[in-house]
Short mmCIF file of C-alpha atoms and ligand atoms in Angstrom, two decimals:
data_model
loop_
_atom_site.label_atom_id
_atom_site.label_comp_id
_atom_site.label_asym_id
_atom_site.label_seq_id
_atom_site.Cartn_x
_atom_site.Cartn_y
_atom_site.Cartn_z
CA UNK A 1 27.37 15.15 -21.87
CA UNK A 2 23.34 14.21 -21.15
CA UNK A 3 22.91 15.73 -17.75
CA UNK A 4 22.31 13.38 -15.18
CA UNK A 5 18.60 13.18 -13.17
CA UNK A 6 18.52 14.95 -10.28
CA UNK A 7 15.70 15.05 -7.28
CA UNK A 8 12.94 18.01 -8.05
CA UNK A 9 13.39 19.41 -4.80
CA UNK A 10 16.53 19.97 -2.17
CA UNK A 11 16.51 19.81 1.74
CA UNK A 12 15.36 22.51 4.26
CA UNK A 13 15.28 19.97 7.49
CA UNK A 14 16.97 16.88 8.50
CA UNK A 15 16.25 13.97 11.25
CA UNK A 16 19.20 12.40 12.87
CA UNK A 17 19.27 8.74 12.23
CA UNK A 18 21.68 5.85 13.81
CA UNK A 19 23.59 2.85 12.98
CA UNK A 20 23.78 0.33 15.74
CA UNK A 21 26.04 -2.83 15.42
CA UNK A 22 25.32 -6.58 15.09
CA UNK A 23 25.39 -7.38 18.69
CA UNK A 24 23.15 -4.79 19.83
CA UNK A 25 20.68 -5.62 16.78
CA UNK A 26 20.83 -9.23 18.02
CA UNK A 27 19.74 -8.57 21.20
CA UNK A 28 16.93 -6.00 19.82
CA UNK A 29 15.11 -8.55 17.49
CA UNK A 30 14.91 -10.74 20.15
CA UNK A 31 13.73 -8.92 22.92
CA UNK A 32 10.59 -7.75 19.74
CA UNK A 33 9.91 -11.93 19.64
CA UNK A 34 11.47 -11.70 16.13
CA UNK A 35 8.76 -9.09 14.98
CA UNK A 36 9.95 -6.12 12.97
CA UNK A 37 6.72 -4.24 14.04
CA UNK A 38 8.28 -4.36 17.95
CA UNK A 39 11.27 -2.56 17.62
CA UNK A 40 11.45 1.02 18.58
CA UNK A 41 12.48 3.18 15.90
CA UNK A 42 15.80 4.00 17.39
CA UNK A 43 16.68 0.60 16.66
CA UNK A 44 16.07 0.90 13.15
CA UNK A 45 18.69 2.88 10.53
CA UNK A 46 16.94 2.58 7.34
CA UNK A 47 13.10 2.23 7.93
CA UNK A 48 11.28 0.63 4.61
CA UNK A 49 8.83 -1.04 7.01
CA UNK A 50 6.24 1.07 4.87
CA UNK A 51 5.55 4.30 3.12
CA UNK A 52 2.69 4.95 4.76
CA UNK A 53 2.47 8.30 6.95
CA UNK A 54 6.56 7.96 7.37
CA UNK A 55 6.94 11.05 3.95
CA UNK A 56 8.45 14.54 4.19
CA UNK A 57 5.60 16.82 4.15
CA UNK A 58 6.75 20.38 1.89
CA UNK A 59 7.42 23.43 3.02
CA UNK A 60 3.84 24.81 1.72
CA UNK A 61 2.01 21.75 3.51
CA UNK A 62 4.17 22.92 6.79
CA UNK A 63 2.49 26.38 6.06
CA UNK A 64 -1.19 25.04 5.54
CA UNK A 65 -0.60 23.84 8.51
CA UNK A 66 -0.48 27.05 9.88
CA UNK A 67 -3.36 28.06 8.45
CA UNK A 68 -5.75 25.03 9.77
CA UNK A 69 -9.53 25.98 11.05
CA UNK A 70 -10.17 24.14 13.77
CA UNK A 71 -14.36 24.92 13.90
CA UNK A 72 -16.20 21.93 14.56
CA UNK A 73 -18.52 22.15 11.50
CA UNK A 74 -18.34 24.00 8.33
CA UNK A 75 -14.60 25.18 8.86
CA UNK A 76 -12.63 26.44 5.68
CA UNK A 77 -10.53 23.40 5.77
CA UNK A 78 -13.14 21.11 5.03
CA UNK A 79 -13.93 22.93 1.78
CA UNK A 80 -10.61 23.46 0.98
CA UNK A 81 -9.95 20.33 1.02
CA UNK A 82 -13.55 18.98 -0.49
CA UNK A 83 -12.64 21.40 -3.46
CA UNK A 84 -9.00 19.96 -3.80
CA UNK A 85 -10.67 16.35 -3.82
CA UNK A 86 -13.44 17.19 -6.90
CA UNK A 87 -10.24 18.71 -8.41
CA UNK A 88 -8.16 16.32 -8.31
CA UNK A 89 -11.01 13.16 -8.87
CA UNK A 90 -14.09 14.09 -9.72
CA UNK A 91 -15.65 12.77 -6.55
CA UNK A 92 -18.30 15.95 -5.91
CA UNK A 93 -19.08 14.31 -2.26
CA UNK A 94 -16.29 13.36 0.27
CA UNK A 95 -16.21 12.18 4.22
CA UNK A 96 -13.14 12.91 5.94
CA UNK A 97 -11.50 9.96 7.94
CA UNK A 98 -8.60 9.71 10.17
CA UNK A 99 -6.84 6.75 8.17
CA UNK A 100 -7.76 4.30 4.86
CA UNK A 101 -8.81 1.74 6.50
CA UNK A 102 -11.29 3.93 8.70
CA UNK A 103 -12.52 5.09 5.03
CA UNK A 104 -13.15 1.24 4.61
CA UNK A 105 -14.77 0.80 7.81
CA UNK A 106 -17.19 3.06 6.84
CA UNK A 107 -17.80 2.77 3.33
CA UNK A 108 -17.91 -1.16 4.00
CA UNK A 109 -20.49 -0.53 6.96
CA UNK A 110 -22.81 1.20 4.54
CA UNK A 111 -22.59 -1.77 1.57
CA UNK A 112 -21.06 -4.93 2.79
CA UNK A 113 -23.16 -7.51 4.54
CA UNK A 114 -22.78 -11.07 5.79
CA UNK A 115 -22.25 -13.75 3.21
CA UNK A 116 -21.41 -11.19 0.74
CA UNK A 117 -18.89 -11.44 -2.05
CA UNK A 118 -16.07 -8.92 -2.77
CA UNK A 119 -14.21 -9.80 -5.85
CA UNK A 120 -11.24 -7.13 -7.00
CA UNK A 121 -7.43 -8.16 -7.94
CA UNK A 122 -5.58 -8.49 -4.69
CA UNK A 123 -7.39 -6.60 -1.75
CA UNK A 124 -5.10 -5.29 0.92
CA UNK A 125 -4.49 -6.65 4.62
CA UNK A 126 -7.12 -3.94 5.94
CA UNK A 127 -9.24 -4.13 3.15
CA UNK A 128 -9.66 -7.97 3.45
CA UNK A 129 -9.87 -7.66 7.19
CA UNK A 130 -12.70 -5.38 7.12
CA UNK A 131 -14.66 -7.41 4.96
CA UNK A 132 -13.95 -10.84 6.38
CA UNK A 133 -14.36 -9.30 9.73
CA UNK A 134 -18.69 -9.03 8.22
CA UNK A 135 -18.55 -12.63 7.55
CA UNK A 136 -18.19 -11.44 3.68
CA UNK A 137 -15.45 -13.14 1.41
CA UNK A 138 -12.38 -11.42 -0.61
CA UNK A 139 -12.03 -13.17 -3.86
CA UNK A 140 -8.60 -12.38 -5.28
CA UNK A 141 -9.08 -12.28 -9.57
CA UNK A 142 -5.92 -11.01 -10.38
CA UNK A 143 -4.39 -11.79 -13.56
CA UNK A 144 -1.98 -14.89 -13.42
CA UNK A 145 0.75 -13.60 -15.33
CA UNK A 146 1.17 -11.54 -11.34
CA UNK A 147 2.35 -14.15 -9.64
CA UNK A 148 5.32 -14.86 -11.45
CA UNK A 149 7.88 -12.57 -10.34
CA UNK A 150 10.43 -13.14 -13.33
CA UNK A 151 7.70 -12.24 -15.90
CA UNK A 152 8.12 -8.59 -17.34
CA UNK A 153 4.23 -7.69 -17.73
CA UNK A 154 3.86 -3.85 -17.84
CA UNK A 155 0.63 -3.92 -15.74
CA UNK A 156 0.56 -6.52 -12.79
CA UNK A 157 -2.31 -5.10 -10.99
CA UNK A 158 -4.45 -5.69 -13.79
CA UNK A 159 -7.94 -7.77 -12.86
CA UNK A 160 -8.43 -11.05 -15.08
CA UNK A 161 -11.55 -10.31 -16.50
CA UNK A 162 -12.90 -13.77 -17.08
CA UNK A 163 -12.39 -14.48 -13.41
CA UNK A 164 -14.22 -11.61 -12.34
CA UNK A 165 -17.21 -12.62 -14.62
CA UNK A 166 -17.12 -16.01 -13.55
CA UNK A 167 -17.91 -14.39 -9.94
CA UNK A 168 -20.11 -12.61 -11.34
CA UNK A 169 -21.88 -15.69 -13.21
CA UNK A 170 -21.73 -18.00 -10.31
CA UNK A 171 -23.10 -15.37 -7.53
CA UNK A 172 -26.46 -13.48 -8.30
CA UNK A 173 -26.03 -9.76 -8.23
CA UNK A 174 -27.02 -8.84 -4.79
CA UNK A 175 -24.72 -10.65 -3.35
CA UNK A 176 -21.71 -8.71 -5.10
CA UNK A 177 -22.15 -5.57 -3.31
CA UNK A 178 -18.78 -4.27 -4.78
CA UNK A 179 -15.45 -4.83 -7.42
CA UNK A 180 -13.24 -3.31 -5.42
CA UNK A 181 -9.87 -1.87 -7.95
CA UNK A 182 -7.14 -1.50 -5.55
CA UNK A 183 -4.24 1.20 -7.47
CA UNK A 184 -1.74 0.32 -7.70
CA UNK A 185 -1.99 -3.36 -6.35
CA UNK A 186 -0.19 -2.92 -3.24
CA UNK A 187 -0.30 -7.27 -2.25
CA UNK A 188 1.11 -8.33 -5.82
CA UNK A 189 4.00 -5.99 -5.51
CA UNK A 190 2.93 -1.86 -6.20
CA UNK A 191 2.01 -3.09 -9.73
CA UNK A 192 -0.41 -0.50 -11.87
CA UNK A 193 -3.57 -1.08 -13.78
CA UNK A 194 -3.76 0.00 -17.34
CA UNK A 195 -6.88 1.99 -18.02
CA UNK A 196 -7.74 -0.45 -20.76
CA UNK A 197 -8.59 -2.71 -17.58
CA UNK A 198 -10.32 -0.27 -15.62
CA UNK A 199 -13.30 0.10 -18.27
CA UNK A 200 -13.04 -3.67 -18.91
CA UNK A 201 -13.63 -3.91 -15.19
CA UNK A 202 -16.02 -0.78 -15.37
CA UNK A 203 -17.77 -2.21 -18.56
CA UNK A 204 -18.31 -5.43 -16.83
CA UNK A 205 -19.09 -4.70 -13.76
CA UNK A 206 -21.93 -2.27 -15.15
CA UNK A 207 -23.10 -5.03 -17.37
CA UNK A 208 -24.24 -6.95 -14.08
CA UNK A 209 -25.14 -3.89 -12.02
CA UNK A 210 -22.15 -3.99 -9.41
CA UNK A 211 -20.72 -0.83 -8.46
CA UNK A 212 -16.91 -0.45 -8.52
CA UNK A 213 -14.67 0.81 -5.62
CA UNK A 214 -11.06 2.16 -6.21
CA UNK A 215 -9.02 1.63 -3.12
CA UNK A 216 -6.93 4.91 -4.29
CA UNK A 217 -4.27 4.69 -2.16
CA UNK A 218 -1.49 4.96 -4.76
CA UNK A 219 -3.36 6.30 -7.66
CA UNK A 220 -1.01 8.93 -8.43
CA UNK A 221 1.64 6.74 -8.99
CA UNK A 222 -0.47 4.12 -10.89
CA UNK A 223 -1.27 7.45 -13.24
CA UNK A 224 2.45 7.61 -13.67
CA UNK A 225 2.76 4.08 -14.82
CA UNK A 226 -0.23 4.43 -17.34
CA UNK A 227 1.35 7.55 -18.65
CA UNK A 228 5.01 5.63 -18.99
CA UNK A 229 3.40 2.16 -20.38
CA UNK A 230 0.08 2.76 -22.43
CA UNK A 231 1.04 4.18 -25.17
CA UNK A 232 -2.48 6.08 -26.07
CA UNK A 233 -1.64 7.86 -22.60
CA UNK A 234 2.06 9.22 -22.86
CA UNK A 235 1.05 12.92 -23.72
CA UNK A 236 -1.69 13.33 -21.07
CA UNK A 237 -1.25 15.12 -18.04
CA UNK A 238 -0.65 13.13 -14.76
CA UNK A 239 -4.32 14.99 -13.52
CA UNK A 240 -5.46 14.38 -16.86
CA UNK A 241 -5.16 10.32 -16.30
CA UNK A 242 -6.32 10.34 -12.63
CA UNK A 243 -9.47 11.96 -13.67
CA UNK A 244 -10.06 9.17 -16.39
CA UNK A 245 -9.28 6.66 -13.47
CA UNK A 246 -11.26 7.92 -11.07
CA UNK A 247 -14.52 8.11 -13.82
CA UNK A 248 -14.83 4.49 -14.09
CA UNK A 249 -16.04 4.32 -10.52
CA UNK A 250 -18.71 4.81 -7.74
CA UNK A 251 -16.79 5.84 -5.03
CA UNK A 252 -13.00 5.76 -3.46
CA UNK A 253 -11.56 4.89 -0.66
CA UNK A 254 -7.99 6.72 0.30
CA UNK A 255 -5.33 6.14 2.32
CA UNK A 256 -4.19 10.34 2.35
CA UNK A 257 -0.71 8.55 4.31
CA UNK A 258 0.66 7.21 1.10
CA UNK A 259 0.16 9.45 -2.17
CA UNK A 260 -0.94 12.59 -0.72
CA UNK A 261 2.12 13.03 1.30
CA UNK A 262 0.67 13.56 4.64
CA UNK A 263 1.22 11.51 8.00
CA UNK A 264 -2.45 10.52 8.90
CA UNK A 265 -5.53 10.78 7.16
CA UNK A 266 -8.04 9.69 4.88
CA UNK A 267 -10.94 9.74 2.91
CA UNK A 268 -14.42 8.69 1.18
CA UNK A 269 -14.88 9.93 -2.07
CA UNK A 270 -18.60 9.22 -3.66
CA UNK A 271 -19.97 9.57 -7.24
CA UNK A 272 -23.73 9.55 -5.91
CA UNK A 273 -25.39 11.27 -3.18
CA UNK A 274 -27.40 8.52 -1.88
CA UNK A 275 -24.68 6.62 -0.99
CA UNK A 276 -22.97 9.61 0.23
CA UNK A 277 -25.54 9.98 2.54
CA UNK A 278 -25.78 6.39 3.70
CA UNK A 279 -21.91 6.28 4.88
CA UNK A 280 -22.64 9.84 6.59
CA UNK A 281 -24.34 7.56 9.13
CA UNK A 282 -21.33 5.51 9.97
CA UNK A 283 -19.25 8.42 9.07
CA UNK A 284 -20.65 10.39 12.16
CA UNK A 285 -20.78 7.34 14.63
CA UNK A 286 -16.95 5.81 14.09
CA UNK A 287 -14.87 8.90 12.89
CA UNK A 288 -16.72 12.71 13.97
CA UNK A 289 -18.67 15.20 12.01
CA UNK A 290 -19.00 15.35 8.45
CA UNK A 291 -16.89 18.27 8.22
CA UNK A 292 -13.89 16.73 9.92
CA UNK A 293 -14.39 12.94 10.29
CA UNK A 294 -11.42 11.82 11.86
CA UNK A 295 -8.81 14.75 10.98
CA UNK A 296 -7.92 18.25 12.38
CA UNK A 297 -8.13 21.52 9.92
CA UNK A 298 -4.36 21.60 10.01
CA UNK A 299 -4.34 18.02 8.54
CA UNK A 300 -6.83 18.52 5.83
CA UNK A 301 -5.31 21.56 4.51
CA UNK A 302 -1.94 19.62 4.44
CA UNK A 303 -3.64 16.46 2.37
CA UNK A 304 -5.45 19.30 0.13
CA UNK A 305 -2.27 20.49 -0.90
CA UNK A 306 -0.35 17.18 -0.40
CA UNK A 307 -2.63 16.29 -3.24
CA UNK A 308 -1.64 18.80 -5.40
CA UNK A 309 2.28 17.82 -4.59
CA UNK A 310 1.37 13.93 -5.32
CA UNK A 311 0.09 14.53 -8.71
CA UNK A 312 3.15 16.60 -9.88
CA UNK A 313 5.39 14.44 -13.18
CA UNK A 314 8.36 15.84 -11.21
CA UNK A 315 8.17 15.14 -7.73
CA UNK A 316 6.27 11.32 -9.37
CA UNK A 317 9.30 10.74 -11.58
CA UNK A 318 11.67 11.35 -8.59
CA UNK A 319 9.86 9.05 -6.24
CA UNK A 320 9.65 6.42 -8.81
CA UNK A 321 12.76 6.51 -10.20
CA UNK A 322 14.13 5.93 -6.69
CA UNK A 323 12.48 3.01 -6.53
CA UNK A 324 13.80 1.90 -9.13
CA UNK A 325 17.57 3.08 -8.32
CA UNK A 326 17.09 -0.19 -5.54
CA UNK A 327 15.59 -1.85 -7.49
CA UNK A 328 18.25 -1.80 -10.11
CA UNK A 329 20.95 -2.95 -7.77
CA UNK A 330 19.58 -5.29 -5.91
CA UNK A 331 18.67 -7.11 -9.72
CA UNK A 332 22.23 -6.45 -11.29
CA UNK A 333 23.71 -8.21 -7.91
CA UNK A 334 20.89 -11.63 -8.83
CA UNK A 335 18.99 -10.74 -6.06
CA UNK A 336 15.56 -12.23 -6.74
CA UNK A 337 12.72 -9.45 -7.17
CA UNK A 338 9.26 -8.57 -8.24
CA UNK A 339 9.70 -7.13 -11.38
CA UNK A 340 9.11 -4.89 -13.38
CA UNK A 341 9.62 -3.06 -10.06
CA UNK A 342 6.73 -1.81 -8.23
CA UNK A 343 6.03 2.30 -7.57
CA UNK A 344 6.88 2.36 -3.83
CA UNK A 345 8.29 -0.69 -2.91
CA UNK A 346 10.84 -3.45 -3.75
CA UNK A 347 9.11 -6.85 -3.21
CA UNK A 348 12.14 -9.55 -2.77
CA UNK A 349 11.35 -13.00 -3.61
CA UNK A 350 12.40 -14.60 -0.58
CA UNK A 351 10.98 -18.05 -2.11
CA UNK A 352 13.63 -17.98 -4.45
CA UNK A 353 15.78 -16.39 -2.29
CA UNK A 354 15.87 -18.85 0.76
CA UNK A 355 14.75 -22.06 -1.65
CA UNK A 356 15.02 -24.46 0.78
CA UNK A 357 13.63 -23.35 3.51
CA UNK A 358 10.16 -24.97 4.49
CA UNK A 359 6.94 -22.82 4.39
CA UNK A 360 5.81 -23.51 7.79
CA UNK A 361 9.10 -21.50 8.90
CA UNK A 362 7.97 -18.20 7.40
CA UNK A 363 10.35 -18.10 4.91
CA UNK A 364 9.53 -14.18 3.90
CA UNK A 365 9.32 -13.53 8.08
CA UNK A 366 13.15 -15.47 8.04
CA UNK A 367 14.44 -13.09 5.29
CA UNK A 368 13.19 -10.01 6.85
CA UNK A 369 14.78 -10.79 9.96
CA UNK A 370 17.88 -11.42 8.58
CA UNK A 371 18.05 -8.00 7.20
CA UNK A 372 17.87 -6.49 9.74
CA UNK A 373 20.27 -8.32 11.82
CA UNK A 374 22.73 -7.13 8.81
CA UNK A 375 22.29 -3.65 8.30
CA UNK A 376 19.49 -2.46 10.65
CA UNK A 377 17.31 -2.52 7.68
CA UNK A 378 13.59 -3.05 8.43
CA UNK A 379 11.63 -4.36 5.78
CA UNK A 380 8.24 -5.88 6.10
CA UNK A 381 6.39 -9.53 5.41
CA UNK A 382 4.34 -9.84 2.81
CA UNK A 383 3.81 -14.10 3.41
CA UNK A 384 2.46 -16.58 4.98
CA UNK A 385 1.65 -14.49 8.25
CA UNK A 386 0.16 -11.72 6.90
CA UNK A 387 -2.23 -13.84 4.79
CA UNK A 388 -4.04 -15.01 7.96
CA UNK A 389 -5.65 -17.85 8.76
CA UNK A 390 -8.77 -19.00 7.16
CA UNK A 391 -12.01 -17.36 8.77
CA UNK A 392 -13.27 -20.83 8.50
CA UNK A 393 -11.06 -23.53 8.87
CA UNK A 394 -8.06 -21.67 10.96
CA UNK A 395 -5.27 -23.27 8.71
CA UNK A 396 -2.53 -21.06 7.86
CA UNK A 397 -3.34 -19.57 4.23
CA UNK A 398 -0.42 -20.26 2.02
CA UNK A 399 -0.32 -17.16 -0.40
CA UNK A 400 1.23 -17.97 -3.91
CA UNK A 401 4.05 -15.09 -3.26
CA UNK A 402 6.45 -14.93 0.18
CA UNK A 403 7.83 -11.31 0.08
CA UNK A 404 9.77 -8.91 1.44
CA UNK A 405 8.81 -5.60 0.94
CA UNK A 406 11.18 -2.48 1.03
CA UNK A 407 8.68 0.55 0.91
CA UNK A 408 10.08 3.67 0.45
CA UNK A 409 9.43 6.74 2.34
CA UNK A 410 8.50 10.01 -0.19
CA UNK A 411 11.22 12.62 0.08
CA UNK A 412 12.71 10.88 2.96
CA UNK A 413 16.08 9.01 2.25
CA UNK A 414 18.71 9.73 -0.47
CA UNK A 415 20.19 7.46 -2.78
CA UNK A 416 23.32 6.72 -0.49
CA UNK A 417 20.48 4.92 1.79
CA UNK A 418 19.36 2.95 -0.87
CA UNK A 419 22.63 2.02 -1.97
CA UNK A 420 23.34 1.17 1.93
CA UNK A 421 20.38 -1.09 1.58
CA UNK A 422 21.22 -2.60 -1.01
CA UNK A 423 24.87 -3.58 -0.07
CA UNK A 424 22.84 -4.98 3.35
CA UNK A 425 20.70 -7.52 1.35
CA UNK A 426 23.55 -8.19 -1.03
CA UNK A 427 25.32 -9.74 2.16
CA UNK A 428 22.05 -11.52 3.14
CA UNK A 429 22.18 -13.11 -0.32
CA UNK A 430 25.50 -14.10 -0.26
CA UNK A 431 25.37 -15.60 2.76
CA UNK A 432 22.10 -17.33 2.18
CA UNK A 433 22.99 -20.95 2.07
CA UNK A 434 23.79 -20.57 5.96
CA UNK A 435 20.42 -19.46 6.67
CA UNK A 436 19.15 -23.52 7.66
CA UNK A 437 15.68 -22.79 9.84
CA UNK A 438 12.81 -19.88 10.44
CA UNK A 439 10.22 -19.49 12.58
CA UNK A 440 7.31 -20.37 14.34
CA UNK A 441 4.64 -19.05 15.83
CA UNK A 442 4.00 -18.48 19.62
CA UNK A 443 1.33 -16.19 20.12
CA UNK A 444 -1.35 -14.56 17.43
CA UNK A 445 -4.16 -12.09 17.20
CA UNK A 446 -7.39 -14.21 15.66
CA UNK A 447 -7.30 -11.05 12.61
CA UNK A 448 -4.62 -8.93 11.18
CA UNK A 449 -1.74 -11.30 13.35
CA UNK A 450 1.36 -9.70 11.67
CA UNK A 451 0.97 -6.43 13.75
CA UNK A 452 1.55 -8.25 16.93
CA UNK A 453 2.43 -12.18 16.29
CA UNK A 454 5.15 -13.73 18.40
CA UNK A 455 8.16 -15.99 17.23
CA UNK A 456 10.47 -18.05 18.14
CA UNK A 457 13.74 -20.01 15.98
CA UNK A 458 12.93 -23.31 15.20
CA UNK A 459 15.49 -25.08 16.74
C1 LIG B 501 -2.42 1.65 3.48
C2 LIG B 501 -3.47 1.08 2.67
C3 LIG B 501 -4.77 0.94 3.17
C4 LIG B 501 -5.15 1.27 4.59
O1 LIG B 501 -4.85 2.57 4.91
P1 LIG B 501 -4.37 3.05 6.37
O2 LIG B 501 -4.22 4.51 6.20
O3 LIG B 501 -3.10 2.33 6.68
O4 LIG B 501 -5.45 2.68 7.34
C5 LIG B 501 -5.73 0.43 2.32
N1 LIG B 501 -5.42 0.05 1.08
C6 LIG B 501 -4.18 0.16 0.57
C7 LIG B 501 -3.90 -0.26 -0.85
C8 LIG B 501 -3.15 0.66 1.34
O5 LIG B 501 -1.93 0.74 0.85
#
């Protein structure tokens, strides 16, 4: 008999989690205006609102931990983790932050102006926030073939390189401050980019002297899906392919919450002094030193070994293969879904699931909430309300794609969960013809209004 696969590590703590019943979850949703980012975590049983900062750190990052200098400047931690960065990337300069988008804050402070253009294939919520929030514009070149969820297309996240040189055609170079590369492509559904697109991009972008940005925050598993899908890459190591990645670029901004295991932080990673030195500025101003930016010793020795963990075939092929476990299910059962599946997240279709349902009524917002009404199961939006509202004409933005997005925690849950979840949408889906109306809206931030937007049922 082929012996079965099997997680690459076992349990030394647990977390008490618990069910709660329809009634109660009725009255919970509710009383959080029908937002999924309300509810108190007590409410929740299986939490796929996001995998970032919600993964099991290891017993060694527990003992870093331990082991955290605390000095203002110059303290061991720093360099440990500075050394584990050029390791790991390449990038010989780094600035600590406390989160990824604090890394964009301050990378974007140093190179974005107003009335500048930021092309890339589809930047995330934060990322687009920070640079619409300096008057610049996100222009989304993603390859089409993305947008159709049915289509199996090995690398989703890829950039269309004719649109990007058409922005680069139609805008003179100073204006273009930046391609930004975000891996893997969290908006279009946790799909990679093949390397053969990253030196297109590279290639390109060089061509018309704009400097290229990874947005890293998943780059270990976007290695993994290079190694599994382009051929000319299956015997390389997993560090092997992230350097290669990481050599295209400039400079990198990281969300440490996501691939390197650990529950805050971030970082800046930078090809060049100059510009190194330029973000120090903003570096020191918005986050602290340059030594610790916006993290404590005990966390950067847990993302400098975090890193290490991240990059590891075993614990990659796990994670992903979890994923994919939902995934699986939720597909055999006709449950509409991004596919092929993305590396930490299911993205449902709700489009296809809830056809009928209008757009104004949040359709993805709709599905969301009734998943968690059946299981406790809190996914998030990825629609019409997290898209925003044009910085310019305030209409609600439309995106191509309404989806619900089941991000899964590293090392957290077991497959029993996901097969819990699944069974919860399952319902949802077989039930769906009942689901008549949505939302609207009642109250909203003027950026970023999914974190705190209001809703009532349409009536
Ligand atoms: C999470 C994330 C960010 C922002 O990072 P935070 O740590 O949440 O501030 C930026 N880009 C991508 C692709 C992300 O997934």
């Amino acid at each position: 008999m082929q012996l079965p696969f099997a997680e690459s590590y076992k349990i030394k703590m647990v977390e008490s989690i618990h069910r709660s019943n329809r009634n109660e979850r009725e009255k919970w949703i509710k009383e959080a205006r029908y937002n999924l980012f309300n509810l108190r975590s007590e409410q929740v049983f299986v939490d796929l609102l996001t995998d970032s900062g919600t993964g099991a750190m290891s017993d060694r990052q527990w003992s870093e931990m331990m082991l955290g200098d605390e000095s203002y400047a110059g303290a061991s931690s720093y360099y440990k983790l500075k050394n584990a960065i050029a390791d790991i990337t390449g990038f010989e300069f780094f600035l600590p932050t406390h989160q990824g988008r604090a890394a964009e804050n301050v990378l974007f402070s140093a190179m974005i102006k107003e009335g500048d253009i930021v092309p890339g294939n589809s930047h995330f919520d934060t990322t687009k926030g920070h640079i619409e929030f300096r008057k610049a514009i996100a222009v989304d070149c993603t390859i089409d073939e993305a947008f159709d969820t049915t289509l199996d297309h090995p690398f989703k996240g890829n950039i269309d390189i004719e649109k990007l040189e058409n922005v680069f055609i139609n805008n003179s170079g100073h204006k273009i401050p930046m391609v930004i590369i975000t891996i893997t492509c969290n908006t279009s559904g946790g799909q990679p980019v093949s390397m053969q697109n990253i030196q297109q991009v590279s290639q390109l972008s060089q061509k018309y002297g704009v400097k290229v940005i990874f947005d890293g925050a998943r780059f270990a598993e976007n290695a993994y899906f290079i190694k599994k899908r382009e051929p000319a890459y299956a015997d390389k190591t997993i560090r092997e392919i992230v350097r290669e990645m990481f050599s295209y670029s400039d400079a990198m901004t990281m969300s440490s919450k996501k691939d390197a295991i650990v529950n805050m932080g971030g970082f800046i990673g930078f090809r060049e002094e100059e510009l190194f030195n330029k973000a120090s500025v903003f570096n020191i101003m918005f986050e602290g030193f340059i030594t610790y930016g916006g993290m404590s010793g005990r966390d950067m020795n847990a993302l400098a070994q975090g890193l290490y963990e991240g990059t590891d075939f075993d614990y990659l092929e796990t994670r992903i293969s979890q994923v994919e476990y939902l995934g699986k299910m939720l597909k055999d059962a006709g449950v509409p879904a991004q596919f092929p599946f993305g590396g930490h997240a299911i993205f449902v279709d709700a489009k296809r699931f809830l056809p009928d349902l209008p757009k104004e009524q949040y359709i993805a917002q709709t599905l969301a909430v009734e998943l968690y009404l059946e299981g406790g199961v809190r996914g998030v939006e990825i629609g019409t309300i997290m898209a925003d509202r044009d910085p310019i004409t305030r209409e609600n933005r439309y995106p191509n794609l309404e989806m619900v997005r089941l991000a899964i925690p590293r090392r957290t849950y077991t497959n029993n969960h996901m097969e819990y979840v699944a069974a919860s949408l399952i319902n949802v889906f077989e039930r769906r013809s009942g689901i008549k109306t949505g939302y609207c809206i009642v109250k909203e931030a003027p950026i970023l209004r999914h974190f705190t937007v209001e809703l009532e049922k349409v009536k």
